[in-house]
Coordinates of C-alpha atoms in Angstrom, one line a residue:
M1 CA 6.1 -19.5 16.8
L2 CA 7.7 -16.2 16.1
K3 CA 8.6 -14.2 19.1
L4 CA 9.8 -10.6 18.9
K5 CA 10.9 -8.5 21.8
N6 CA 8.4 -5.7 22.4
E7 CA 6.3 -6.7 19.4
R8 CA 3.5 -4.3 20.4
I9 CA 5.9 -1.4 20.4
I10 CA 7.4 -2.4 17.0
N11 CA 3.9 -2.7 15.5
L12 CA 2.8 0.6 17.0
L13 CA 5.9 2.4 15.7
S14 CA 5.4 0.8 12.3
F15 CA 1.8 2.0 12.2
C16 CA 2.8 5.5 13.2
L17 CA 5.5 5.5 10.5
L18 CA 2.9 4.3 7.9
V19 CA 0.5 7.2 8.9
L20 CA 3.4 9.7 8.6
V21 CA 4.4 8.4 5.2
V22 CA 0.8 8.4 3.9
V23 CA 0.3 12.0 5.1
A24 CA 3.6 13.0 3.5
N25 CA 2.5 11.2 0.3
S26 CA -0.8 13.1 0.4
F27 CA 1.0 16.5 0.6
F28 CA 3.5 15.4 -2.0
S29 CA 0.6 14.4 -4.4
I30 CA -1.3 17.6 -3.8
K31 CA 1.7 19.7 -4.5
Q32 CA 3.1 17.6 -7.4
F33 CA -0.2 17.3 -9.3
K34 CA -1.4 20.9 -8.4
V35 CA -4.6 19.5 -7.0
I36 CA -5.6 22.7 -5.3
E37 CA -5.2 24.7 -8.5
Q38 CA -7.2 22.2 -10.5
F39 CA -9.9 22.1 -7.9
N40 CA -10.1 25.9 -7.8
K41 CA -10.6 25.9 -11.6
I42 CA -13.5 23.5 -11.2
Q43 CA -15.2 25.6 -8.6
A44 CA -14.3 29.0 -10.0
S45 CA -17.8 30.2 -10.5
F46 CA -19.1 29.0 -7.1
P47 CA -16.3 28.5 -4.5
L48 CA -17.7 25.9 -2.1
F49 CA -14.6 24.4 -0.4
T50 CA -11.5 26.0 1.0
D51 CA -8.0 24.8 0.3
S52 CA -7.6 23.5 3.8
F53 CA -10.8 21.4 3.5
I54 CA -9.5 19.9 0.3
I55 CA -6.2 19.0 1.9
V56 CA -7.8 17.4 4.9
F57 CA -10.3 15.6 2.8
L58 CA -7.8 14.1 0.4
T59 CA -5.4 13.2 3.3
S60 CA -8.2 11.5 5.2
I61 CA -9.2 9.4 2.1
Q62 CA -5.6 8.3 1.6
L63 CA -5.2 7.4 5.3
I64 CA -8.4 5.4 5.3
A65 CA -7.4 3.6 2.0
G66 CA -3.8 3.0 3.3
I67 CA -4.9 1.5 6.6
T68 CA -7.6 -0.6 4.9
V69 CA -5.1 -2.0 2.4
V70 CA -2.7 -2.9 5.3
I71 CA -5.5 -4.6 7.3
I72 CA -6.8 -6.6 4.2
E73 CA -3.2 -7.7 3.2
T74 CA -2.4 -8.7 6.8
L75 CA -5.6 -10.8 7.1
F76 CA -4.9 -12.4 3.8
V77 CA -1.3 -13.2 4.6
T78 CA -2.1 -14.5 8.0
F79 CA -4.8 -16.8 6.6
I80 CA -2.7 -18.1 3.7
T81 CA 0.3 -18.7 5.9
N82 CA -1.7 -20.6 8.5
V83 CA -3.2 -22.8 5.8
M84 CA 0.2 -23.5 4.1
T85 CA 2.3 -24.0 7.2
N86 CA -0.2 -25.6 9.5
K87 CA 0.8 -23.1 12.2
K88 CA -1.2 -20.7 14.3
F89 CA 0.2 -17.3 13.3
K90 CA -1.7 -14.2 14.5
F91 CA -2.6 -11.0 12.8
R92 CA 0.1 -9.1 14.8
N93 CA 2.9 -11.4 13.5
F94 CA 2.6 -10.0 10.0
L95 CA 1.7 -6.4 10.7
T96 CA 5.2 -4.9 10.7
P97 CA 6.5 -6.5 7.5
I98 CA 3.3 -5.6 5.6
I99 CA 3.4 -2.0 6.9
L100 CA 7.1 -1.8 5.9
A101 CA 6.3 -3.2 2.4
N102 CA 3.6 -0.6 2.0
I103 CA 5.8 2.2 3.2
F104 CA 8.6 1.3 0.8
S105 CA 6.0 1.0 -2.0
I106 CA 4.8 4.5 -1.3
L107 CA 8.3 5.9 -1.1
L108 CA 9.2 4.1 -4.4
N109 CA 6.2 5.6 -6.2
M110 CA 7.0 9.1 -4.8
S111 CA 10.6 8.7 -5.9
V112 CA 9.7 7.7 -9.4
I113 CA 7.1 10.5 -9.8
S114 CA 9.6 13.0 -8.4
I115 CA 12.6 11.9 -10.5
A116 CA 10.6 11.7 -13.7
R117 CA 8.9 15.0 -12.9
F118 CA 5.4 13.9 -13.6
D119 CA 3.0 16.7 -12.9
H120 CA -0.3 15.4 -14.4
L121 CA -2.2 12.3 -13.3
Q122 CA -2.5 11.2 -16.9
D123 CA 1.3 10.9 -17.0
I124 CA 1.3 8.1 -14.4
Q125 CA -1.4 5.8 -15.9
W126 CA 1.2 3.0 -16.1
L127 CA 1.8 3.2 -12.3
R128 CA -1.6 1.4 -11.8
W129 CA -0.3 -1.6 -13.6
F130 CA 3.2 -1.6 -12.0
P131 CA 3.6 -4.5 -9.6
G132 CA 6.0 -2.8 -7.3
S133 CA 3.8 -2.9 -4.2
Q134 CA 3.0 -6.6 -4.7
I135 CA 6.7 -7.5 -5.3
L136 CA 7.7 -5.7 -2.1
L137 CA 5.0 -7.4 -0.2
A138 CA 6.1 -10.9 -1.3
V139 CA 9.8 -10.0 -0.7
F140 CA 9.2 -8.6 2.8
I141 CA 7.1 -11.7 3.8
Y142 CA 9.9 -14.0 2.4
L143 CA 12.6 -12.0 4.3
Y144 CA 10.4 -12.0 7.4
F145 CA 10.2 -15.8 7.4
S146 CA 13.9 -16.2 6.4
I147 CA 15.1 -14.1 9.4
L148 CA 12.6 -15.1 12.1
D149 CA 11.3 -18.5 11.3
S150 CA 13.8 -21.2 10.5
A151 CA 11.3 -24.0 11.0
T152 CA 9.5 -23.2 7.7
S153 CA 11.1 -24.9 4.7
M154 CA 12.6 -22.9 1.9
S155 CA 10.2 -24.2 -0.6
S156 CA 7.2 -23.2 1.6
K157 CA 8.6 -19.7 1.9
I158 CA 9.0 -19.4 -1.9
K159 CA 5.5 -20.9 -2.5
L160 CA 4.0 -18.6 0.0
S161 CA 5.7 -15.5 -1.6
I162 CA 4.6 -16.6 -5.1
I163 CA 1.0 -17.1 -3.9
I164 CA 0.9 -13.7 -2.1
F165 CA 2.3 -12.0 -5.2
S166 CA 0.0 -13.8 -7.6
V167 CA -3.2 -13.1 -5.6
T168 CA -2.5 -9.5 -4.8
Y169 CA -1.3 -8.6 -8.3
G170 CA -4.1 -10.7 -9.8
L171 CA -6.7 -8.7 -7.9
T172 CA -5.0 -5.5 -8.9
L173 CA -5.0 -6.6 -12.5
I174 CA -8.6 -7.6 -12.5
V175 CA -9.7 -4.2 -11.0
Q176 CA -7.6 -2.3 -13.5
L177 CA -9.0 -4.3 -16.4
L178 CA -12.5 -3.7 -15.2
M179 CA -11.8 0.0 -14.8
T180 CA -10.3 0.2 -18.2
F181 CA -12.6 -1.9 -20.3
V182 CA -16.0 -1.8 -18.6
P183 CA -17.9 1.4 -19.2
F184 CA -19.6 2.8 -16.0
N185 CA -22.3 5.0 -17.6

């Protein structure tokens, strides 16, 4: 079994860092894509919401989505790892590497958007198809096993990473295809 010193503290700090990065990403997105200005154009004739309400609402949605993604990914990785390695890993064993993978994915997306100076949501349609998050997740799980668990064989680590990438990107691909080709009228 994997034993980390102060695992709870590391998981808590990772979670706090995730929340901080998601909030920063929220503010970055609101500023970069001029969400407030676009929302004010929509409600020009009948102002219903204040700017602060819009910021809090969008930030809350991103926080809920980010935490939900981390929980689902952690449950999936824990399950598939226990099945493949015949060990009894727990949810908390994978929380930190999955949170770090998501943090690096958010930072990568923010960097690409900032460097390319995208300022319209239509400019980043390709980002939905980009497998950066799934690649980072598979790499972080592989590195996690390589550093902390020498009992798992190299082929099992590689198979596990490939399965994690395939399933997570496959689900993303299916959702994107449905959103693109299935009309929701």
